[in-house]
């Protein structure tokens, strides 16, 4: 349980969680980390803590560098429990001179831990905090990225941005830096993280990136609260966020569906055939075998989302209903949309899916296809035609150099 040095007198002292597989509905097959950072100067400073249950790991790493009682400042960039669950234990042990947080951070900390007498020190955006002759911190307010309390801390001399939840990913590993891990895995997990946590806040991400660029902060490293530290190529993740926050389309189509007795599945495959005829790259994603958080990873950059579901009890199959609720919460935008599904006697599913997509401002380019019971050849040909229509819309969007 060694700490890892980022630069002189700056250390990663967090914890690696190899076990967690669910993060309130987000599947974390590769586990995660809770990153915390120790800065040594005249004032010894700990940035963030770890989830409850991992405090011993944090303290063990700190003790390899310094007696925890020598920590003067404790910075809380974000109050969510995966970073503050061990805070009462840490405060008890180190008795910090100051607990540094945003204004909303103080409010949230008080409402979480009910300790009004903790030595809070609220920082304002742009405020500088001298830790000694060699280290100076400043703070960037990042309200609603993704909680009201969220903020970044920037270490001036070392040019390190401690970015809280932003720019992170859920990835447990023995490695700590971007140049030490598989790039495909890293970017997949970073994409999934943005898709499932930050999509809703894309307009704020866009403003924040512009704000940080305008500040002209020299940046050697981005050190988030989850996953790896970007030291070789921090620009790679900033560029990715710049794409994601403006809903840039990759021109691909997704056929996301559930099926009862394979009729809707037959329709899905015929629609995929129509997309193929147009040379469109697509994925068929059956919700029975694809977790909604993985599906959202594909939705993030997709140009078209085609939803399929049969009607059950005048409504949707539960997996599609749950997926729609989840997707609607994250509010992806700038998509072409269409719906299809089989039914027995009432057939409301297509209308329900269309309504949900309209509420997300998807551009519906077809009233929707319904088939009673089992599709025959002509009806499957109509599904192929739907694939052609969506495919052509994607080609037109590409030719017009716009997302959808
Ligand atoms: Fe990683 Fe919003 O907590």
Short mmCIF file of C-alpha atoms and ligand atoms in Angstrom, two decimals:
data_model
loop_
_atom_site.label_atom_id
_atom_site.label_comp_id
_atom_site.label_asym_id
_atom_site.label_seq_id
_atom_site.Cartn_x
_atom_site.Cartn_y
_atom_site.Cartn_z
CA UNK A 1 0.00 0.00 0.00
CA UNK A 2 2.51 2.52 -1.16
CA UNK A 3 1.68 6.09 -2.08
CA UNK A 4 2.50 7.12 -5.63
CA UNK A 5 4.41 10.32 -6.34
CA UNK A 6 2.89 12.61 -8.99
CA UNK A 7 5.59 15.26 -8.64
CA UNK A 8 7.91 16.42 -5.89
CA UNK A 9 5.98 16.35 -2.60
CA UNK A 10 2.65 15.54 -4.25
CA UNK A 11 1.31 12.02 -3.75
CA UNK A 12 -1.65 9.84 -4.63
CA UNK A 13 -2.80 8.28 -1.34
CA UNK A 14 -6.26 6.99 -2.33
CA UNK A 15 -7.82 3.53 -2.36
CA UNK A 16 -8.53 0.97 -5.07
CA UNK A 17 -11.94 -0.72 -4.96
CA UNK A 18 -11.65 -4.00 -6.89
CA UNK A 19 -15.06 -5.19 -5.71
CA UNK A 20 -17.79 -2.73 -6.61
CA UNK A 21 -19.94 -3.74 -9.56
CA UNK A 22 -22.79 -1.28 -9.19
CA UNK A 23 -22.66 2.45 -8.71
CA UNK A 24 -26.30 3.37 -8.12
CA UNK A 25 -27.42 1.69 -11.34
CA UNK A 26 -24.20 2.17 -13.31
CA UNK A 27 -22.45 -1.18 -13.84
CA UNK A 28 -18.79 -1.01 -12.87
CA UNK A 29 -17.36 -4.28 -14.17
CA UNK A 30 -13.81 -3.05 -13.72
CA UNK A 31 -14.27 -1.69 -10.18
CA UNK A 32 -13.15 1.83 -9.33
CA UNK A 33 -10.79 3.93 -7.25
CA UNK A 34 -11.30 6.71 -4.71
CA UNK A 35 -8.41 9.06 -5.29
CA UNK A 36 -7.02 11.31 -2.60
CA UNK A 37 -3.88 13.42 -2.83
CA UNK A 38 -1.35 14.59 -0.25
CA UNK A 39 0.68 17.80 -0.73
CA UNK A 40 3.66 18.46 1.50
CA UNK A 41 4.72 22.03 2.23
CA UNK A 42 4.68 24.13 5.40
CA UNK A 43 0.98 23.42 5.48
CA UNK A 44 0.40 19.74 4.78
CA UNK A 45 -2.76 19.30 2.72
CA UNK A 46 -4.97 16.35 1.94
CA UNK A 47 -7.26 16.69 -1.09
CA UNK A 48 -10.39 14.56 -0.71
CA UNK A 49 -10.79 11.33 1.20
CA UNK A 50 -12.26 7.93 0.35
CA UNK A 51 -15.45 5.90 0.67
CA UNK A 52 -16.38 4.50 4.03
CA UNK A 53 -14.61 1.18 4.55
CA UNK A 54 -11.44 2.32 2.76
CA UNK A 55 -10.14 4.72 5.42
CA UNK A 56 -7.48 2.29 6.63
CA UNK A 57 -6.04 2.13 3.11
CA UNK A 58 -5.89 5.93 2.87
CA UNK A 59 -4.30 6.28 6.31
CA UNK A 60 -1.80 3.53 5.64
CA UNK A 61 -0.60 5.28 2.49
CA UNK A 62 -0.40 8.64 4.28
CA UNK A 63 1.61 7.09 7.12
CA UNK A 64 4.17 5.93 4.59
CA UNK A 65 4.89 9.62 3.97
CA UNK A 66 3.99 11.52 7.13
CA UNK A 67 2.20 11.25 10.46
CA UNK A 68 -1.47 11.99 9.56
CA UNK A 69 -1.69 14.30 12.59
CA UNK A 70 0.63 16.67 10.72
CA UNK A 71 -2.02 17.32 8.07
CA UNK A 72 -3.17 20.94 8.43
CA UNK A 73 -5.67 21.39 5.65
CA UNK A 74 -8.30 19.00 4.40
CA UNK A 75 -9.81 19.98 1.06
CA UNK A 76 -13.23 18.63 0.11
CA UNK A 77 -13.64 19.08 -3.63
CA UNK A 78 -16.85 17.04 -3.58
CA UNK A 79 -19.14 15.87 -0.80
CA UNK A 80 -20.64 12.71 -2.34
CA UNK A 81 -20.13 9.74 -0.03
CA UNK A 82 -17.66 7.90 -2.26
CA UNK A 83 -15.24 10.73 -1.41
CA UNK A 84 -16.45 11.77 2.02
CA UNK A 85 -17.73 8.55 3.61
CA UNK A 86 -14.56 8.31 5.69
CA UNK A 87 -14.44 12.04 6.47
CA UNK A 88 -15.63 11.82 10.11
CA UNK A 89 -12.96 9.20 10.83
CA UNK A 90 -10.28 11.25 9.04
CA UNK A 91 -11.26 14.48 10.81
CA UNK A 92 -11.26 12.68 14.14
CA UNK A 93 -7.79 11.34 13.54
CA UNK A 94 -6.01 14.32 12.00
CA UNK A 95 -7.87 17.19 13.69
CA UNK A 96 -7.30 19.54 10.73
CA UNK A 97 -6.81 23.25 11.20
CA UNK A 98 -9.13 23.90 8.26
CA UNK A 99 -11.65 21.96 6.20
CA UNK A 100 -11.61 23.77 2.89
CA UNK A 101 -14.62 23.62 0.62
CA UNK A 102 -16.97 25.67 -1.55
CA UNK A 103 -19.90 27.56 -0.05
CA UNK A 104 -22.28 24.82 -1.18
CA UNK A 105 -19.75 22.30 0.08
CA UNK A 106 -20.06 23.62 3.62
CA UNK A 107 -23.83 23.37 3.40
CA UNK A 108 -23.71 19.82 2.04
CA UNK A 109 -21.08 18.69 4.56
CA UNK A 110 -23.21 20.03 7.40
CA UNK A 111 -26.28 18.25 6.05
CA UNK A 112 -24.37 14.99 5.66
CA UNK A 113 -22.40 14.87 8.89
CA UNK A 114 -24.20 17.30 11.21
CA UNK A 115 -20.97 18.76 12.57
CA UNK A 116 -21.49 22.54 12.56
CA UNK A 117 -18.35 23.04 14.65
CA UNK A 118 -15.91 21.54 12.17
CA UNK A 119 -13.32 24.20 11.16
CA UNK A 120 -14.81 25.03 7.77
CA UNK A 121 -13.02 27.46 5.52
CA UNK A 122 -15.06 28.44 2.48
CA UNK A 123 -13.03 29.38 -0.56
CA UNK A 124 -14.21 31.58 -3.37
CA UNK A 125 -13.48 30.91 -7.04
CA UNK A 126 -10.03 32.16 -7.99
CA UNK A 127 -8.91 32.47 -4.36
CA UNK A 128 -5.28 31.48 -3.76
CA UNK A 129 -4.10 29.53 -0.77
CA UNK A 130 -0.37 29.54 0.00
CA UNK A 131 0.70 26.25 1.55
CA UNK A 132 4.30 27.40 2.00
CA UNK A 133 7.19 28.55 -0.17
CA UNK A 134 6.70 25.84 -2.80
CA UNK A 135 3.01 25.16 -3.21
CA UNK A 136 0.01 27.36 -3.96
CA UNK A 137 -3.53 26.17 -4.53
CA UNK A 138 -6.37 27.98 -6.24
CA UNK A 139 -9.97 26.92 -6.71
CA UNK A 140 -12.41 26.72 -9.59
CA UNK A 141 -16.11 26.50 -8.82
CA UNK A 142 -17.71 23.68 -10.83
CA UNK A 143 -21.22 23.84 -9.43
CA UNK A 144 -23.44 21.02 -10.76
CA UNK A 145 -20.48 19.08 -12.10
CA UNK A 146 -22.02 17.07 -10.91
CA UNK A 147 -23.24 18.25 -7.50
CA UNK A 148 -23.86 21.81 -6.25
CA UNK A 149 -20.77 21.60 -4.01
CA UNK A 150 -18.28 20.41 -6.65
CA UNK A 151 -15.07 22.33 -7.21
CA UNK A 152 -11.60 21.84 -8.70
CA UNK A 153 -8.32 22.62 -6.95
CA UNK A 154 -5.30 23.71 -8.99
CA UNK A 155 -1.72 23.39 -7.80
CA UNK A 156 0.11 26.27 -9.44
CA UNK A 157 3.79 25.31 -9.16
CA UNK A 158 3.23 21.71 -10.28
CA UNK A 159 0.51 22.58 -12.79
CA UNK A 160 -1.81 19.83 -11.55
CA UNK A 161 -5.59 20.14 -11.73
CA UNK A 162 -7.39 18.10 -9.06
CA UNK A 163 -10.63 17.71 -10.94
CA UNK A 164 -12.92 15.89 -8.52
CA UNK A 165 -15.34 13.62 -10.45
CA UNK A 166 -14.66 15.24 -13.83
CA UNK A 167 -12.25 13.53 -16.27
CA UNK A 168 -12.38 10.30 -14.26
CA UNK A 169 -13.48 6.77 -14.93
CA UNK A 170 -14.43 3.72 -12.91
CA UNK A 171 -11.37 1.57 -13.37
CA UNK A 172 -9.54 -0.37 -10.68
CA UNK A 173 -5.93 -1.00 -11.63
CA UNK A 174 -2.48 -1.38 -10.16
CA UNK A 175 -1.38 1.42 -12.47
CA UNK A 176 -2.03 5.07 -11.66
CA UNK A 177 -1.20 6.93 -14.87
CA UNK A 178 -2.65 7.17 -18.36
CA UNK A 179 0.57 6.02 -20.04
CA UNK A 180 0.54 2.78 -18.05
CA UNK A 181 -2.86 1.35 -19.04
CA UNK A 182 -4.54 -0.02 -22.16
CA UNK A 183 -5.79 3.00 -24.08
CA UNK A 184 -8.92 1.28 -25.47
CA UNK A 185 -10.03 0.20 -21.99
CA UNK A 186 -9.23 3.63 -20.60
CA UNK A 187 -11.23 5.53 -23.21
CA UNK A 188 -14.13 3.07 -23.04
CA UNK A 189 -14.39 3.59 -19.29
CA UNK A 190 -13.98 7.38 -19.63
CA UNK A 191 -16.75 7.41 -22.25
CA UNK A 192 -19.02 5.28 -20.10
CA UNK A 193 -18.39 7.55 -17.12
CA UNK A 194 -19.28 10.70 -19.07
CA UNK A 195 -22.32 9.03 -20.63
CA UNK A 196 -23.75 7.86 -17.30
CA UNK A 197 -22.79 10.72 -15.01
CA UNK A 198 -22.21 13.88 -16.98
CA UNK A 199 -24.40 13.80 -20.12
CA UNK A 200 -27.12 15.72 -18.31
CA UNK A 201 -24.63 18.45 -17.45
CA UNK A 202 -23.15 18.82 -20.94
CA UNK A 203 -24.06 22.54 -21.23
CA UNK A 204 -22.20 23.16 -17.96
CA UNK A 205 -19.21 21.10 -19.15
CA UNK A 206 -19.11 23.21 -22.30
CA UNK A 207 -19.05 26.45 -20.30
CA UNK A 208 -16.46 25.09 -17.89
CA UNK A 209 -14.07 24.04 -20.65
CA UNK A 210 -14.35 27.51 -22.19
CA UNK A 211 -13.79 29.07 -18.76
CA UNK A 212 -10.71 26.95 -18.01
CA UNK A 213 -9.28 27.65 -21.48
CA UNK A 214 -9.78 31.38 -20.92
CA UNK A 215 -7.83 31.13 -17.65
CA UNK A 216 -4.80 29.82 -19.60
CA UNK A 217 -3.82 27.51 -16.76
CA UNK A 218 -0.68 25.61 -17.70
CA UNK A 219 -1.59 21.97 -17.26
CA UNK A 220 0.86 19.13 -16.78
CA UNK A 221 -1.54 16.70 -15.15
CA UNK A 222 -5.22 16.15 -14.45
CA UNK A 223 -5.77 14.21 -11.25
CA UNK A 224 -9.42 13.15 -10.91
CA UNK A 225 -11.11 11.45 -7.98
CA UNK A 226 -11.70 8.20 -9.89
CA UNK A 227 -9.45 6.10 -12.07
CA UNK A 228 -6.14 7.07 -13.61
CA UNK A 229 -4.19 10.33 -13.57
CA UNK A 230 -3.68 12.02 -16.93
CA UNK A 231 0.01 12.91 -17.06
CA UNK A 232 1.11 11.94 -20.56
CA UNK A 233 -1.79 13.36 -22.45
CA UNK A 234 -4.29 15.42 -20.43
CA UNK A 235 -5.40 17.01 -23.69
CA UNK A 236 -6.82 13.66 -24.79
CA UNK A 237 -9.54 13.70 -22.14
CA UNK A 238 -10.20 17.44 -22.52
CA UNK A 239 -10.66 16.94 -26.27
CA UNK A 240 -13.03 14.03 -25.62
CA UNK A 241 -15.09 16.13 -23.19
CA UNK A 242 -15.15 18.95 -25.76
CA UNK A 243 -16.72 16.52 -28.26
CA UNK A 244 -19.13 14.90 -25.84
CA UNK A 245 -20.44 18.13 -24.37
CA UNK A 246 -21.62 19.37 -27.77
CA UNK A 247 -23.26 16.01 -28.58
CA UNK A 248 -21.04 15.39 -31.58
CA UNK A 249 -22.41 12.48 -33.61
CA UNK A 250 -20.35 9.55 -34.85
CA UNK A 251 -22.95 8.93 -37.58
CA UNK A 252 -23.78 5.45 -36.23
CA UNK A 253 -27.19 3.95 -35.47
CA UNK A 254 -28.38 1.93 -32.49
CA UNK A 255 -31.31 -0.46 -32.57
CA UNK A 256 -32.17 -0.83 -28.88
CA UNK A 257 -34.95 -3.30 -28.18
CA UNK A 258 -36.57 -5.92 -26.01
CA UNK A 259 -38.70 -8.75 -27.32
CA UNK A 260 -41.26 -11.18 -25.95
CA UNK A 261 -41.71 -13.93 -28.58
CA UNK A 262 -39.11 -12.71 -31.14
CA UNK A 263 -41.50 -10.67 -33.33
CA UNK A 264 -39.96 -7.35 -32.28
CA UNK A 265 -36.56 -8.98 -32.65
CA UNK A 266 -37.37 -9.97 -36.23
CA UNK A 267 -38.32 -6.34 -36.89
CA UNK A 268 -35.08 -5.13 -35.26
CA UNK A 269 -32.99 -7.35 -37.52
CA UNK A 270 -34.82 -6.18 -40.64
CA UNK A 271 -34.30 -2.53 -39.67
CA UNK A 272 -30.62 -3.33 -39.17
CA UNK A 273 -30.63 -4.82 -42.68
CA UNK A 274 -31.94 -1.51 -44.03
CA UNK A 275 -29.18 0.39 -42.22
CA UNK A 276 -26.65 -2.02 -43.67
CA UNK A 277 -27.99 -1.39 -47.18
CA UNK A 278 -27.15 2.30 -46.65
CA UNK A 279 -23.66 1.50 -45.41
CA UNK A 280 -24.43 2.70 -41.88
CA UNK A 281 -22.48 1.26 -38.97
CA UNK A 282 -24.97 0.03 -36.37
CA UNK A 283 -25.36 -2.02 -33.20
CA UNK A 284 -28.26 -4.26 -32.25
CA UNK A 285 -28.64 -3.95 -28.49
CA UNK A 286 -31.10 -6.30 -26.83
CA UNK A 287 -31.80 -4.96 -23.34
CA UNK A 288 -32.04 -8.51 -22.01
CA UNK A 289 -28.27 -8.90 -22.41
CA UNK A 290 -26.96 -5.32 -22.50
CA UNK A 291 -26.86 -3.33 -19.26
CA UNK A 292 -28.50 0.09 -19.57
CA UNK A 293 -25.30 1.87 -18.53
CA UNK A 294 -23.33 0.14 -21.33
CA UNK A 295 -26.10 1.06 -23.78
CA UNK A 296 -25.82 4.71 -22.69
CA UNK A 297 -22.14 4.56 -23.53
CA UNK A 298 -23.15 3.89 -27.16
CA UNK A 299 -25.99 6.41 -27.07
CA UNK A 300 -23.58 9.21 -26.14
CA UNK A 301 -22.16 9.58 -29.65
CA UNK A 302 -24.77 7.76 -31.76
CA UNK A 303 -26.47 9.71 -34.53
CA UNK A 304 -29.69 7.66 -34.45
CA UNK A 305 -31.55 5.73 -31.76
CA UNK A 306 -34.23 3.30 -32.96
CA UNK A 307 -36.24 1.82 -30.10
CA UNK A 308 -38.19 -1.43 -30.29
CA UNK A 309 -40.57 -2.97 -27.77
CA UNK A 310 -43.74 -5.05 -27.85
CA UNK A 311 -46.81 -3.95 -25.91
CA UNK A 312 -47.38 -5.56 -22.52
CA UNK A 313 -50.45 -4.70 -20.43
CA UNK A 314 -51.05 -1.54 -22.48
CA UNK A 315 -47.49 -0.42 -21.80
CA UNK A 316 -43.85 -1.31 -22.28
CA UNK A 317 -41.81 -4.31 -21.23
CA UNK A 318 -40.18 -3.39 -17.90
CA UNK A 319 -36.62 -3.34 -19.25
CA UNK A 320 -37.54 -0.80 -21.95
CA UNK A 321 -39.55 1.26 -19.46
CA UNK A 322 -36.56 1.32 -17.10
CA UNK A 323 -34.17 2.16 -19.89
CA UNK A 324 -36.33 5.05 -21.07
CA UNK A 325 -36.54 6.43 -17.54
CA UNK A 326 -32.76 6.19 -17.19
CA UNK A 327 -32.03 7.72 -20.60
CA UNK A 328 -34.55 10.51 -20.09
CA UNK A 329 -32.81 11.44 -16.83
CA UNK A 330 -29.49 11.79 -18.63
CA UNK A 331 -31.09 13.75 -21.49
CA UNK A 332 -28.88 12.92 -24.47
CA UNK A 333 -29.67 15.28 -27.32
CA UNK A 334 -29.11 15.68 -31.02
CA UNK A 335 -30.39 12.27 -32.14
CA UNK A 336 -32.57 10.98 -34.91
CA UNK A 337 -35.26 8.76 -33.38
CA UNK A 338 -37.71 6.09 -34.51
CA UNK A 339 -39.76 3.36 -32.81
CA UNK A 340 -41.18 -0.04 -33.66
CA UNK A 341 -42.75 -3.04 -31.98
CA UNK A 342 -45.17 -5.93 -32.22
CA UNK A 343 -48.44 -6.14 -30.32
CA UNK A 344 -51.39 -8.45 -29.74
CA UNK A 345 -54.50 -6.25 -29.43
CA UNK A 346 -53.83 -2.75 -28.06
CA UNK A 347 -50.34 -1.70 -29.23
CA UNK A 348 -49.42 1.37 -27.15
CA UNK A 349 -45.67 0.70 -26.93
CA UNK A 350 -44.65 2.58 -30.09
CA UNK A 351 -46.57 5.67 -29.03
CA UNK A 352 -45.00 5.57 -25.57
CA UNK A 353 -41.50 5.31 -27.01
CA UNK A 354 -42.20 8.14 -29.46
CA UNK A 355 -43.44 10.32 -26.62
CA UNK A 356 -40.32 9.66 -24.57
CA UNK A 357 -38.06 10.48 -27.51
CA UNK A 358 -40.03 13.65 -28.29
CA UNK A 359 -39.53 14.76 -24.69
CA UNK A 360 -35.79 14.38 -25.24
CA UNK A 361 -36.03 16.43 -28.45
CA UNK A 362 -34.98 13.53 -30.65
CA UNK A 363 -35.89 14.23 -34.27
CA UNK A 364 -38.55 11.60 -35.02
CA UNK A 365 -38.41 10.85 -38.72
CA UNK A 366 -41.13 8.20 -38.89
CA UNK A 367 -44.49 7.78 -37.13
CA UNK A 368 -43.38 4.32 -35.97
CA UNK A 369 -43.94 0.76 -37.13
CA UNK A 370 -46.34 -1.64 -35.47
CA UNK A 371 -46.96 -5.28 -36.37
CA UNK A 372 -49.77 -7.37 -34.94
CA UNK A 373 -48.46 -10.69 -33.59
CA UNK A 374 -45.85 -12.08 -36.00
CA UNK A 375 -44.49 -10.10 -38.97
CA UNK A 376 -44.80 -11.54 -42.46
CA UNK A 377 -42.48 -10.83 -45.37
CA UNK A 378 -44.10 -7.57 -46.49
CA UNK A 379 -44.07 -6.17 -42.97
CA UNK A 380 -40.42 -7.07 -42.55
CA UNK A 381 -39.78 -5.24 -45.82
CA UNK A 382 -41.38 -2.15 -44.22
CA UNK A 383 -38.85 -2.53 -41.41
CA UNK A 384 -36.04 -2.64 -43.98
CA UNK A 385 -37.51 0.57 -45.41
CA UNK A 386 -37.42 2.17 -41.95
CA UNK A 387 -33.73 1.26 -41.80
CA UNK A 388 -33.28 2.94 -45.20
CA UNK A 389 -35.04 6.11 -44.00
CA UNK A 390 -32.94 6.38 -40.84
CA UNK A 391 -29.78 5.51 -42.77
CA UNK A 392 -30.48 8.16 -45.39
CA UNK A 393 -31.15 10.77 -42.70
CA UNK A 394 -27.77 9.99 -41.16
CA UNK A 395 -26.08 10.29 -44.57
CA UNK A 396 -27.85 13.60 -45.21
CA UNK A 397 -26.78 14.90 -41.82
CA UNK A 398 -23.20 13.92 -42.55
CA UNK A 399 -23.30 15.57 -45.96
CA UNK A 400 -24.71 18.70 -44.36
CA UNK A 401 -21.86 18.54 -41.86
CA UNK A 402 -24.21 18.57 -38.88
CA UNK A 403 -24.82 15.99 -36.19
CA UNK A 404 -28.31 14.84 -37.15
FE1 LIG B 1 -17.37 10.19 -7.28
FE2 LIG B 1 -19.95 12.32 -7.35
O1 LIG B 1 -18.82 11.12 -6.56
#
